Amino acid sequence: MLEKLSKERTFRDYMTITLGLILCSGSIVLFLMPYELTSGGLTGFALIIYYATQGLIPVHITFFVVNFILLGFALKILGAKFLMKTIYGWIVMSALLWLFQAVLEDPETGKLPKLLGEGQEFMATVVGSGILGFSIGLVFSRGGSTGGTDIISWIVNKYKNVSLGRMMMYCDIVIISSCYFVFHDWTRVLFGYCILFIMSMVIDYVINSSRQSVQFLIFSKESDKVAEAISTNIGRGVTLLHGTGWYTKTDMDVVVVIAKKTQNFDLFRTVKAVDPDAFISQTNVVGVYGEGFDQLKVKQ
Protein backbone atom coordinates (compact mmCIF):
# COMPACT_ATOMS: atom_id res chain seq x y z
CA MET A 1 0.00 0.00 0.00
CA LEU A 2 2.90 2.35 0.76
CA GLU A 3 4.27 1.90 -2.76
CA LYS A 4 0.83 2.52 -4.26
CA LEU A 5 0.29 5.73 -2.29
CA SER A 6 3.78 6.90 -3.19
CA LYS A 7 3.11 6.36 -6.90
CA GLU A 8 -0.24 8.14 -6.65
CA ARG A 9 1.34 11.15 -4.93
CA THR A 10 4.13 11.27 -7.50
CA PHE A 11 1.61 11.09 -10.34
CA ARG A 12 -0.47 13.91 -8.82
CA ASP A 13 2.67 15.98 -8.33
CA TYR A 14 3.69 15.72 -11.96
CA MET A 15 0.16 16.34 -13.24
CA THR A 16 -0.07 19.51 -11.14
CA ILE A 17 3.39 20.63 -12.28
CA THR A 18 2.41 19.99 -15.91
CA LEU A 19 -0.76 22.06 -15.52
CA GLY A 20 1.27 24.87 -13.96
CA LEU A 21 3.79 24.77 -16.82
CA ILE A 22 1.04 24.90 -19.44
CA LEU A 23 -0.56 27.93 -17.78
CA CYS A 24 2.81 29.61 -17.30
CA SER A 25 3.91 29.16 -20.92
CA GLY A 26 0.53 30.16 -22.27
CA SER A 27 0.39 33.37 -20.23
CA ILE A 28 3.87 34.39 -21.42
CA VAL A 29 3.09 33.84 -25.10
CA LEU A 30 -0.49 35.15 -25.01
CA PHE A 31 -0.22 38.16 -22.69
CA LEU A 32 3.40 39.22 -22.26
CA MET A 33 5.09 38.76 -25.62
CA PRO A 34 2.40 40.37 -27.83
CA TYR A 35 2.40 43.50 -25.65
CA GLU A 36 6.20 43.53 -25.19
CA LEU A 37 5.95 43.14 -21.43
CA THR A 38 8.72 41.78 -19.22
CA SER A 39 8.38 39.46 -16.26
CA GLY A 40 11.00 38.51 -13.71
CA GLY A 41 13.19 35.46 -13.57
CA LEU A 42 14.89 33.66 -16.39
CA THR A 43 11.79 34.03 -18.56
CA GLY A 44 12.07 37.80 -18.14
CA PHE A 45 15.73 37.65 -19.12
CA ALA A 46 14.83 35.52 -22.14
CA LEU A 47 12.11 38.00 -23.10
CA ILE A 48 14.58 40.90 -22.96
CA ILE A 49 16.97 39.00 -25.25
CA TYR A 50 14.04 38.29 -27.56
CA TYR A 51 13.01 41.95 -27.70
CA ALA A 52 16.59 43.21 -28.05
CA THR A 53 17.29 40.91 -30.99
CA GLN A 54 13.85 41.55 -32.52
CA GLY A 55 12.96 37.89 -32.28
CA LEU A 56 16.18 36.48 -33.72
CA ILE A 57 16.91 34.60 -30.47
CA PRO A 58 13.69 32.81 -29.43
CA VAL A 59 12.62 32.80 -25.80
CA HIS A 60 12.78 29.02 -25.48
CA ILE A 61 16.41 28.91 -26.67
CA THR A 62 17.65 31.34 -24.00
CA PHE A 63 15.51 29.63 -21.39
CA PHE A 64 16.90 26.20 -22.29
CA VAL A 65 20.60 27.16 -22.44
CA VAL A 66 20.78 29.23 -19.25
CA ASN A 67 18.81 26.64 -17.29
CA PHE A 68 21.26 23.97 -18.41
CA ILE A 69 24.00 25.90 -16.59
CA LEU A 70 21.99 26.59 -13.43
CA LEU A 71 20.95 22.98 -12.99
CA GLY A 72 24.45 22.13 -11.83
CA PHE A 73 23.88 24.22 -8.72
CA ALA A 74 20.53 22.58 -8.05
CA LEU A 75 22.09 19.12 -8.12
CA LYS A 76 24.67 19.94 -5.44
CA ILE A 77 22.56 22.05 -3.08
CA LEU A 78 18.96 20.95 -3.49
CA GLY A 79 19.52 17.25 -4.17
CA ALA A 80 18.70 14.77 -6.90
CA LYS A 81 15.02 14.48 -5.96
CA PHE A 82 14.48 18.20 -6.47
CA LEU A 83 16.57 18.09 -9.63
CA MET A 84 14.35 15.48 -11.28
CA LYS A 85 11.31 17.74 -11.10
CA THR A 86 13.43 20.72 -12.12
CA ILE A 87 14.69 18.88 -15.21
CA TYR A 88 11.12 17.97 -16.03
CA GLY A 89 9.99 21.58 -15.60
CA TRP A 90 12.94 22.87 -17.62
CA ILE A 91 12.36 20.57 -20.59
CA VAL A 92 8.56 20.81 -20.64
CA MET A 93 8.59 24.59 -20.20
CA SER A 94 11.09 25.02 -23.05
CA ALA A 95 8.99 22.79 -25.30
CA LEU A 96 5.74 24.55 -24.40
CA LEU A 97 7.19 28.01 -25.05
CA TRP A 98 8.26 26.83 -28.49
CA LEU A 99 4.92 25.11 -29.15
CA PHE A 100 2.69 28.02 -28.12
CA GLN A 101 4.73 30.47 -30.16
CA ALA A 102 4.85 28.18 -33.21
CA VAL A 103 1.08 27.62 -33.13
CA LEU A 104 -0.05 31.17 -32.38
CA GLU A 105 2.47 33.21 -34.38
CA ASP A 106 1.27 34.64 -37.69
CA PRO A 107 3.44 32.99 -40.38
CA GLU A 108 3.36 36.09 -42.58
CA THR A 109 4.02 38.86 -40.06
CA GLY A 110 5.74 36.79 -37.38
CA LYS A 111 3.63 38.53 -34.73
CA LEU A 112 1.55 37.04 -31.94
CA PRO A 113 -2.15 37.89 -31.61
CA LYS A 114 -3.24 40.53 -29.10
CA LEU A 115 -6.18 38.82 -27.45
CA LEU A 116 -7.15 41.88 -25.43
CA GLY A 117 -6.91 44.28 -28.36
CA GLU A 118 -4.60 47.17 -29.13
CA GLY A 119 -3.41 49.44 -26.33
CA GLN A 120 -4.35 47.00 -23.56
CA GLU A 121 -0.92 46.72 -21.94
CA PHE A 122 -2.33 47.31 -18.46
CA MET A 123 -4.98 44.58 -18.73
CA ALA A 124 -2.37 42.25 -20.21
CA THR A 125 -0.20 43.02 -17.19
CA VAL A 126 -2.94 42.19 -14.69
CA VAL A 127 -4.23 39.05 -16.42
CA GLY A 128 -0.81 37.73 -17.41
CA SER A 129 0.80 38.25 -14.02
CA GLY A 130 -2.16 36.69 -12.20
CA ILE A 131 -1.97 33.53 -14.31
CA LEU A 132 1.82 33.47 -14.02
CA GLY A 133 1.71 33.71 -10.23
CA PHE A 134 -0.93 31.01 -9.95
CA SER A 135 0.88 28.65 -12.32
CA ILE A 136 4.29 29.07 -10.69
CA GLY A 137 2.67 28.65 -7.29
CA LEU A 138 1.24 25.31 -8.45
CA VAL A 139 4.68 24.18 -9.60
CA PHE A 140 6.34 25.26 -6.34
CA SER A 141 3.63 23.66 -4.18
CA ARG A 142 4.52 20.25 -5.63
CA GLY A 143 8.25 20.68 -5.10
CA GLY A 144 8.95 21.52 -8.72
CA SER A 145 10.65 24.43 -10.40
CA THR A 146 10.69 26.15 -13.76
CA GLY A 147 14.42 26.73 -13.29
CA GLY A 148 16.25 30.04 -13.55
CA THR A 149 15.92 32.33 -10.55
CA ASP A 150 13.43 29.83 -9.09
CA ILE A 151 16.47 27.72 -8.21
CA ILE A 152 18.10 30.67 -6.46
CA SER A 153 14.88 31.37 -4.55
CA TRP A 154 14.58 27.77 -3.38
CA ILE A 155 18.21 27.71 -2.23
CA VAL A 156 17.84 30.86 -0.14
CA ASN A 157 14.47 29.74 1.22
CA LYS A 158 16.08 26.49 2.34
CA TYR A 159 18.41 28.33 4.74
CA LYS A 160 16.74 31.68 5.41
CA ASN A 161 13.28 32.71 6.60
CA VAL A 162 12.44 34.51 3.36
CA SER A 163 9.30 33.65 1.40
CA LEU A 164 9.70 32.37 -2.14
CA GLY A 165 7.72 35.22 -3.64
CA ARG A 166 9.73 37.86 -1.84
CA MET A 167 13.04 36.26 -2.74
CA MET A 168 12.04 36.14 -6.38
CA MET A 169 11.20 39.83 -6.16
CA TYR A 170 14.71 40.64 -4.92
CA CYS A 171 16.29 38.56 -7.69
CA ASP A 172 14.11 39.96 -10.45
CA ILE A 173 14.29 43.72 -9.89
CA VAL A 174 17.54 43.98 -11.84
CA ILE A 175 16.15 41.92 -14.73
CA ILE A 176 13.01 44.01 -15.06
CA SER A 177 14.89 47.29 -14.72
CA SER A 178 17.21 46.26 -17.54
CA CYS A 179 14.34 46.33 -20.04
CA TYR A 180 14.70 50.12 -20.02
CA PHE A 181 17.88 49.75 -22.06
CA VAL A 182 15.87 47.94 -24.74
CA PHE A 183 12.76 50.13 -24.96
CA HIS A 184 14.06 53.37 -23.37
CA ASP A 185 10.62 53.67 -21.84
CA TRP A 186 10.04 53.76 -18.09
CA THR A 187 6.43 52.76 -18.66
CA ARG A 188 7.62 49.28 -19.66
CA VAL A 189 9.67 49.10 -16.48
CA LEU A 190 6.65 50.07 -14.36
CA PHE A 191 4.53 47.43 -16.08
CA GLY A 192 7.25 44.91 -15.26
CA TYR A 193 7.20 45.93 -11.59
CA CYS A 194 3.42 45.51 -11.54
CA ILE A 195 3.80 42.02 -12.99
CA LEU A 196 6.44 41.19 -10.39
CA PHE A 197 4.31 42.46 -7.49
CA ILE A 198 1.15 40.63 -8.53
CA MET A 199 3.07 37.43 -9.25
CA SER A 200 4.75 37.48 -5.85
CA MET A 201 1.46 37.97 -4.01
CA VAL A 202 -0.29 35.17 -5.89
CA ILE A 203 2.68 32.78 -5.52
CA ASP A 204 2.77 33.28 -1.76
CA TYR A 205 -0.99 32.76 -1.54
CA VAL A 206 -0.87 29.48 -3.48
CA ILE A 207 2.19 28.22 -1.59
CA ASN A 208 0.82 29.06 1.86
CA SER A 209 -2.59 27.54 1.12
CA SER A 210 -0.93 24.29 0.06
CA ARG A 211 1.16 24.21 3.25
CA GLN A 212 -1.78 24.27 5.62
CA SER A 213 -1.55 21.56 8.24
CA VAL A 214 -4.12 19.69 10.28
CA GLN A 215 -4.08 17.77 13.55
CA PHE A 216 -5.90 14.46 13.91
CA LEU A 217 -7.06 12.78 17.11
CA ILE A 218 -7.96 9.18 16.28
CA PHE A 219 -9.86 7.06 18.80
CA SER A 220 -9.70 3.40 17.89
CA LYS A 221 -9.61 -0.01 19.56
CA GLU A 222 -6.94 -0.86 17.00
CA SER A 223 -4.75 2.11 17.89
CA ASP A 224 -1.50 0.18 17.49
CA LYS A 225 -2.44 -1.02 14.00
CA VAL A 226 -3.70 2.44 13.03
CA ALA A 227 -0.48 4.07 14.21
CA GLU A 228 1.64 1.55 12.34
CA ALA A 229 -0.40 1.97 9.14
CA ILE A 230 -0.12 5.77 9.24
CA SER A 231 3.59 5.65 9.93
CA THR A 232 4.23 3.10 7.19
CA ASN A 233 1.82 4.18 4.47
CA ILE A 234 1.81 7.97 4.85
CA GLY A 235 5.20 8.52 6.45
CA ARG A 236 3.96 10.82 9.22
CA GLY A 237 5.05 10.71 12.83
CA VAL A 238 2.52 9.32 15.29
CA THR A 239 2.10 9.87 19.03
CA LEU A 240 -0.03 7.70 21.33
CA LEU A 241 -1.70 9.36 24.31
CA HIS A 242 -3.16 7.16 27.02
CA GLY A 243 -6.85 7.86 27.65
CA THR A 244 -9.84 6.41 29.43
CA GLY A 245 -13.41 6.51 28.16
CA TRP A 246 -15.48 8.08 30.91
CA TYR A 247 -18.69 6.28 30.01
CA THR A 248 -17.21 2.86 29.31
CA LYS A 249 -14.34 3.19 31.80
CA THR A 250 -12.22 1.49 29.12
CA ASP A 251 -8.58 2.35 28.58
CA MET A 252 -7.74 3.39 25.04
CA ASP A 253 -4.74 4.96 23.34
CA VAL A 254 -5.48 8.12 21.32
CA VAL A 255 -3.50 8.43 18.09
CA VAL A 256 -2.25 11.97 17.49
CA VAL A 257 -1.06 12.90 13.99
CA ILE A 258 -0.08 16.21 12.44
CA ALA A 259 -0.13 16.10 8.65
CA LYS A 260 -0.37 18.28 5.57
CA LYS A 261 -3.90 19.23 4.57
CA THR A 262 -3.28 17.60 1.21
CA GLN A 263 -2.82 14.27 3.01
CA ASN A 264 -6.35 14.25 4.44
CA PHE A 265 -7.68 11.75 1.94
CA ASP A 266 -4.75 9.37 2.33
CA LEU A 267 -5.03 9.45 6.12
CA PHE A 268 -8.78 8.88 6.23
CA ARG A 269 -8.47 6.02 3.75
CA THR A 270 -5.66 4.43 5.76
CA VAL A 271 -7.55 4.62 9.05
CA LYS A 272 -10.75 3.29 7.48
CA ALA A 273 -8.88 0.32 6.01
CA VAL A 274 -7.67 -0.66 9.51
CA ASP A 275 -10.68 0.27 11.62
CA PRO A 276 -13.90 1.42 9.89
CA ASP A 277 -15.41 2.24 13.31
CA ALA A 278 -12.62 4.64 14.34
CA PHE A 279 -13.63 8.06 15.66
CA ILE A 280 -11.58 10.89 14.14
CA SER A 281 -11.33 14.52 15.16
CA GLN A 282 -9.69 16.97 12.74
CA THR A 283 -8.45 20.46 13.62
CA ASN A 284 -6.75 23.10 11.47
CA VAL A 285 -3.31 24.11 12.74
CA VAL A 286 -2.00 27.65 12.38
CA GLY A 287 1.66 26.71 12.04
CA VAL A 288 3.79 23.58 12.33
CA TYR A 289 7.57 23.70 12.53
CA GLY A 290 10.01 20.83 12.67
CA GLU A 291 11.02 17.77 10.72
CA GLY A 292 8.66 17.10 7.85
CA PHE A 293 7.16 20.58 7.98
CA ASP A 294 8.47 24.15 7.79
CA GLN A 295 11.84 24.79 9.35
CA LEU A 296 12.00 27.12 12.32
CA LYS A 297 14.31 29.89 11.12
CA VAL A 298 15.08 32.60 13.65
CA LYS A 299 18.01 34.92 14.09
CA GLN A 300 20.16 34.10 17.09
One Martini backbone bead per residue (centre of mass of N, CA, C, O) as a GRO file, in nm:
protein
  300
    1MET     BB    1   0.056   0.063  -0.018
    2LEU     BB    2   0.294   0.258  -0.009
    3GLU     BB    3   0.365   0.240  -0.311
    4LYS     BB    4   0.092   0.338  -0.417
    5LEU     BB    5   0.086   0.617  -0.277
    6SER     BB    6   0.351   0.718  -0.398
    7LYS     BB    7   0.260   0.706  -0.696
    8GLU     BB    8   0.015   0.893  -0.666
    9ARG     BB    9   0.169   1.142  -0.568
   10THR     BB   10   0.359   1.165  -0.808
   11PHE     BB   11   0.142   1.194  -1.024
   12ARG     BB   12   0.012   1.451  -0.906
   13ASP     BB   13   0.257   1.627  -0.917
   14TYR     BB   14   0.305   1.615  -1.231
   15MET     BB   15   0.025   1.720  -1.312
   16THR     BB   16   0.047   1.994  -1.168
   17ILE     BB   17   0.306   2.088  -1.305
   18THR     BB   18   0.198   2.075  -1.594
   19LEU     BB   19  -0.028   2.279  -1.558
   20GLY     BB   20   0.157   2.513  -1.473
   21LEU     BB   21   0.327   2.517  -1.738
   22ILE     BB   22   0.099   2.578  -1.932
   23LEU     BB   23   0.008   2.846  -1.804
   24CYS     BB   24   0.279   2.989  -1.814
   25SER     BB   25   0.335   2.976  -2.121
   26GLY     BB   26   0.067   3.100  -2.216
   27SER     BB   27   0.095   3.379  -2.072
   28ILE     BB   28   0.351   3.470  -2.218
   29VAL     BB   29   0.248   3.443  -2.520
   30LEU     BB   30  -0.042   3.597  -2.483
   31PHE     BB   31   0.046   3.863  -2.281
   32LEU     BB   32   0.352   3.953  -2.308
   33MET     BB   33   0.471   3.943  -2.599
   34PRO     BB   34   0.259   4.117  -2.763
   35TYR     BB   35   0.317   4.372  -2.537
   36GLU     BB   36   0.610   4.392  -2.440
   37LEU     BB   37   0.658   4.232  -2.173
   38THR     BB   38   0.812   4.196  -1.840
   39SER     BB   39   0.944   3.966  -1.642
   40GLY     BB   40   1.079   3.765  -1.432
   41GLY     BB   41   1.348   3.597  -1.444
   42LEU     BB   42   1.440   3.398  -1.702
   43THR     BB   43   1.203   3.483  -1.880
   44GLY     BB   44   1.272   3.784  -1.872
   45PHE     BB   45   1.550   3.756  -1.996
   46ALA     BB   46   1.449   3.618  -2.258
   47LEU     BB   47   1.269   3.854  -2.346
   48ILE     BB   48   1.489   4.068  -2.375
   49ILE     BB   49   1.645   3.918  -2.594
   50TYR     BB   50   1.410   3.909  -2.791
   51TYR     BB   51   1.370   4.216  -2.819
   52ALA     BB   52   1.668   4.301  -2.887
   53THR     BB   53   1.664   4.087  -3.151
   54GLN     BB   54   1.382   4.075  -3.287
   55GLY     BB   55   1.350   3.740  -3.260
   56LEU     BB   56   1.620   3.579  -3.320
   57ILE     BB   57   1.602   3.493  -3.010
   58PRO     BB   58   1.439   3.275  -2.864
   59VAL     BB   59   1.306   3.206  -2.564
   60HIS     BB   60   1.362   2.892  -2.545
   61ILE     BB   61   1.668   2.907  -2.583
   62THR     BB   62   1.753   3.072  -2.340
   63PHE     BB   63   1.610   2.899  -2.129
   64PHE     BB   64   1.766   2.635  -2.187
   65VAL     BB   65   2.068   2.720  -2.157
   66VAL     BB   66   2.070   2.853  -1.873
   67ASN     BB   67   1.949   2.611  -1.720
   68PHE     BB   68   2.178   2.414  -1.772
   69ILE     BB   69   2.372   2.566  -1.579
   70LEU     BB   70   2.194   2.584  -1.308
   71LEU     BB   71   2.157   2.273  -1.248
   72GLY     BB   72   2.425   2.224  -1.101
   73PHE     BB   73   2.337   2.363  -0.835
   74ALA     BB   74   2.089   2.188  -0.769
   75LEU     BB   75   2.233   1.917  -0.728
   76LYS     BB   76   2.413   2.001  -0.477
   77ILE     BB   77   2.190   2.155  -0.286
   78LEU     BB   78   1.890   2.012  -0.345
   79GLY     BB   79   1.906   1.757  -0.505
   80ALA     BB   80   1.787   1.495  -0.697
   81LYS     BB   81   1.483   1.518  -0.648
   82PHE     BB   82   1.459   1.812  -0.733
   83LEU     BB   83   1.594   1.782  -1.014
   84MET     BB   84   1.384   1.612  -1.160
   85LYS     BB   85   1.161   1.835  -1.162
   86THR     BB   86   1.339   2.049  -1.297
   87ILE     BB   87   1.391   1.905  -1.560
   88TYR     BB   88   1.101   1.879  -1.636
   89GLY     BB   89   1.035   2.183  -1.634
   90TRP     BB   90   1.252   2.270  -1.838
   91ILE     BB   91   1.163   2.100  -2.083
   92VAL     BB   92   0.857   2.163  -2.095
   93MET     BB   93   0.879   2.470  -2.105
   94SER     BB   94   1.044   2.491  -2.364
   95ALA     BB   95   0.838   2.339  -2.542
   96LEU     BB   96   0.590   2.525  -2.487
   97LEU     BB   97   0.705   2.789  -2.591
   98TRP     BB   98   0.743   2.685  -2.877
   99LEU     BB   99   0.452   2.587  -2.935
  100PHE     BB  100   0.287   2.844  -2.887
  101GLN     BB  101   0.442   3.017  -3.092
  102ALA     BB  102   0.403   2.835  -3.345
  103VAL     BB  103   0.085   2.842  -3.339
  104LEU     BB  104   0.024   3.170  -3.294
  105GLU     BB  105   0.198   3.265  -3.511
  106ASP     BB  106   0.229   3.463  -3.777
  107PRO     BB  107   0.372   3.366  -4.078
  108GLU     BB  108   0.393   3.656  -4.211
  109THR     BB  109   0.462   3.860  -3.955
  110GLY     BB  110   0.553   3.719  -3.669
  111LYS     BB  111   0.301   3.766  -3.488
  112LEU     BB  112   0.115   3.801  -3.208
  113PRO     BB  113  -0.177   3.793  -3.063
  114LYS     BB  114  -0.418   4.037  -2.936
  115LEU     BB  115  -0.664   3.950  -2.727
  116LEU     BB  116  -0.722   4.254  -2.591
  117GLY     BB  117  -0.600   4.440  -2.783
  118GLU     BB  118  -0.524   4.750  -2.835
  119GLY     BB  119  -0.378   4.915  -2.566
  120GLN     BB  120  -0.366   4.654  -2.329
  121GLU     BB  121  -0.125   4.646  -2.119
  122PHE     BB  122  -0.258   4.647  -1.840
  123MET     BB  123  -0.439   4.395  -1.871
  124ALA     BB  124  -0.203   4.209  -1.942
  125THR     BB  125  -0.063   4.242  -1.672
  126VAL     BB  126  -0.284   4.132  -1.486
  127VAL     BB  127  -0.349   3.861  -1.622
  128GLY     BB  128  -0.063   3.745  -1.662
  129SER     BB  129   0.037   3.762  -1.362
  130GLY     BB  130  -0.184   3.590  -1.236
  131ILE     BB  131  -0.122   3.329  -1.394
  132LEU     BB  132   0.174   3.308  -1.323
  133GLY     BB  133   0.148   3.288  -1.015
  134PHE     BB  134  -0.034   3.038  -1.010
  135SER     BB  135   0.148   2.843  -1.173
  136ILE     BB  136   0.406   2.864  -0.997
  137GLY     BB  137   0.267   2.779  -0.737
  138LEU     BB  138   0.201   2.493  -0.830
  139VAL     BB  139   0.490   2.402  -0.876
  140PHE     BB  140   0.600   2.461  -0.588
  141SER     BB  141   0.387   2.286  -0.421
  142ARG     BB  142   0.536   2.015  -0.573
  143GLY     BB  143   0.859   2.067  -0.584
  144GLY     BB  144   0.909   2.244  -0.821
  145SER     BB  145   1.055   2.390  -1.132
  146THR     BB  146   1.148   2.638  -1.389
  147GLY     BB  147   1.396   2.764  -1.300
  148GLY     BB  148   1.639   2.974  -1.257
  149THR     BB  149   1.550   3.184  -1.002
  150ASP     BB  150   1.407   2.956  -0.855
  151ILE     BB  151   1.662   2.821  -0.749
  152ILE     BB  152   1.757   3.056  -0.577
  153SER     BB  153   1.504   3.073  -0.398
  154TRP     BB  154   1.521   2.786  -0.279
  155ILE     BB  155   1.798   2.810  -0.148
  156VAL     BB  156   1.734   3.046   0.044
  157ASN     BB  157   1.476   2.916   0.176
  158LYS     BB  158   1.634   2.678   0.310
  159TYR     BB  159   1.805   2.894   0.517
  160LYS     BB  160   1.586   3.123   0.504
  161ASN     BB  161   1.326   3.355   0.622
  162VAL     BB  162   1.216   3.357   0.299
  163SER     BB  163   1.005   3.402   0.073
  164LEU     BB  164   0.965   3.318  -0.247
  165GLY     BB  165   0.838   3.576  -0.360
  166ARG     BB  166   1.043   3.776  -0.234
  167MET     BB  167   1.301   3.656  -0.355
  168MET     BB  168   1.219   3.699  -0.648
  169MET     BB  169   1.204   4.004  -0.630
  170TYR     BB  170   1.504   4.055  -0.573
  171CYS     BB  171   1.612   3.907  -0.834
  172ASP     BB  172   1.418   4.076  -1.059
  173ILE     BB  173   1.474   4.382  -1.064
  174VAL     BB  174   1.712   4.390  -1.261
  175ILE     BB  175   1.573   4.262  -1.505
  176ILE     BB  176   1.345   4.469  -1.539
  177SER     BB  177   1.520   4.729  -1.552
  178SER     BB  178   1.676   4.642  -1.821
  179CYS     BB  179   1.441   4.713  -2.030
  180TYR     BB  180   1.516   5.011  -2.076
  181PHE     BB  181   1.760   4.949  -2.281
  182VAL     BB  182   1.547   4.866  -2.507
  183PHE     BB  183   1.297   5.094  -2.491
  184HIS     BB  184   1.322   5.367  -2.339
  185ASP     BB  185   1.082   5.295  -2.113
  186TRP     BB  186   0.932   5.333  -1.804
  187THR     BB  187   0.662   5.192  -1.849
  188ARG     BB  188   0.776   4.905  -1.883
  189VAL     BB  189   0.895   4.890  -1.601
  190LEU     BB  190   0.629   4.928  -1.444
  191PHE     BB  191   0.490   4.682  -1.557
  192GLY     BB  192   0.699   4.483  -1.445
  193TYR     BB  193   0.646   4.550  -1.144
  194CYS     BB  194   0.353   4.464  -1.146
  195ILE     BB  195   0.404   4.172  -1.219
  196LEU     BB  196   0.584   4.107  -0.977
  197PHE     BB  197   0.383   4.172  -0.751
  198ILE     BB  198   0.148   3.986  -0.829
  199MET     BB  199   0.305   3.724  -0.840
  200SER     BB  200   0.404   3.718  -0.545
  201MET     BB  201   0.126   3.713  -0.411
  202VAL     BB  202   0.016   3.455  -0.549
  203ILE     BB  203   0.238   3.258  -0.471
  204ASP     BB  204   0.206   3.280  -0.163
  205TYR     BB  205  -0.086   3.189  -0.156
  206VAL     BB  206  -0.050   2.907  -0.280
  207ILE     BB  207   0.169   2.801  -0.089
  208ASN     BB  208   0.022   2.844   0.187
  209SER     BB  209  -0.232   2.673   0.122
  210SER     BB  210  -0.059   2.401   0.078
  211ARG     BB  211   0.069   2.418   0.393
  212GLN     BB  212  -0.153   2.327   0.541
  213SER     BB  213  -0.242   2.205   0.862
  214VAL     BB  214  -0.329   1.906   1.056
  215GLN     BB  215  -0.510   1.761   1.334
  216PHE     BB  216  -0.526   1.429   1.473
  217LEU     BB  217  -0.781   1.241   1.649
  218ILE     BB  218  -0.764   0.889   1.722
  219PHE     BB  219  -1.026   0.656   1.799
  220SER     BB  220  -0.912   0.320   1.875
  221LYS     BB  221  -0.888  -0.029   1.923
  222GLU     BB  222  -0.652  -0.011   1.679
  223SER     BB  223  -0.406   0.184   1.745
  224ASP     BB  224  -0.152   0.029   1.662
  225LYS     BB  225  -0.236  -0.023   1.364
  226VAL     BB  226  -0.287   0.269   1.289
  227ALA     BB  227  -0.006   0.380   1.349
  228GLU     BB  228   0.148   0.192   1.156
  229ALA     BB  229  -0.001   0.272   0.894
  230ILE     BB  230   0.071   0.574   0.897
  231SER     BB  231   0.379   0.544   0.911
  232THR     BB  232   0.406   0.362   0.651
  233ASN     BB  233   0.205   0.497   0.427
  234ILE     BB  234   0.260   0.825   0.496
  235GLY     BB  235   0.510   0.922   0.687
  236ARG     BB  236   0.403   0.991   0.977
  237GLY     BB  237   0.402   1.095   1.279
  238VAL     BB  238   0.332   0.925   1.598
  239THR     BB  239   0.108   0.963   1.885
  240LEU     BB  240   0.046   0.820   2.209
  241LEU     BB  241  -0.240   0.860   2.418
  242HIS     BB  242  -0.357   0.811   2.723
  243GLY     BB  243  -0.694   0.681   2.779
  244THR     BB  244  -1.039   0.727   2.917
  245GLY     BB  245  -1.350   0.620   2.914
  246TRP     BB  246  -1.605   0.743   3.097
  247TYR     BB  247  -1.840   0.550   3.030
  248THR     BB  248  -1.670   0.267   2.994
  249LYS     BB  249  -1.390   0.253   3.144
  250THR     BB  250  -1.185   0.245   2.895
  251ASP     BB  251  -0.890   0.183   2.771
  252MET     BB  252  -0.722   0.423   2.541
  253ASP     BB  253  -0.550   0.503   2.262
  254VAL     BB  254  -0.444   0.812   2.121
  255VAL     BB  255  -0.408   0.929   1.800
  256VAL     BB  256  -0.148   1.151   1.695
  257VAL     BB  257  -0.165   1.377   1.406
  258ILE     BB  258   0.049   1.559   1.181
  259ALA     BB  259  -0.057   1.708   0.870
  260LYS     BB  260  -0.121   1.762   0.564
  261LYS     BB  261  -0.397   1.863   0.397
  262THR     BB  262  -0.332   1.679   0.139
  263GLN     BB  263  -0.351   1.404   0.342
  264ASN     BB  264  -0.641   1.340   0.420
  265PHE     BB  265  -0.729   1.108   0.234
  266ASP     BB  266  -0.505   0.907   0.309
  267LEU     BB  267  -0.573   0.892   0.611
  268PHE     BB  268  -0.868   0.804   0.603
  269ARG     BB  269  -0.816   0.547   0.434
  270THR     BB  270  -0.623   0.409   0.633
  271VAL     BB  271  -0.808   0.396   0.881
  272LYS     BB  272  -1.048   0.248   0.746
  273ALA     BB  273  -0.886  -0.014   0.673
  274VAL     BB  274  -0.846  -0.086   0.984
  275ASP     BB  275  -1.096   0.110   1.118
  276PRO     BB  276  -1.424   0.187   1.050
  277ASP     BB  277  -1.494   0.278   1.374
  278ALA     BB  278  -1.339   0.521   1.389
  279PHE     BB  279  -1.258   0.819   1.569
  280ILE     BB  280  -1.240   1.154   1.421
  281SER     BB  281  -1.036   1.444   1.475
  282GLN     BB  282  -1.027   1.772   1.317
  283THR     BB  283  -0.761   2.030   1.302
  284ASN     BB  284  -0.654   2.331   1.248
  285VAL     BB  285  -0.326   2.466   1.184
  286VAL     BB  286  -0.133   2.739   1.189
  287GLY     BB  287   0.158   2.603   1.284
  288VAL     BB  288   0.444   2.400   1.162
  289TYR     BB  289   0.752   2.290   1.322
  290GLY     BB  290   0.980   2.075   1.162
  291GLU     BB  291   0.999   1.768   1.079
  292GLY     BB  292   0.822   1.776   0.766
  293PHE     BB  293   0.818   2.083   0.778
  294ASP     BB  294   0.877   2.374   0.872
  295GLN     BB  295   1.133   2.572   0.938
  296LEU     BB  296   1.299   2.712   1.212
  297LYS     BB  297   1.372   3.062   1.149
  298VAL     BB  298   1.609   3.229   1.354
  299LYS     BB  299   1.764   3.478   1.505
  300GLN     BB  300   2.035   3.486   1.740
   0.00000   0.00000   0.00000
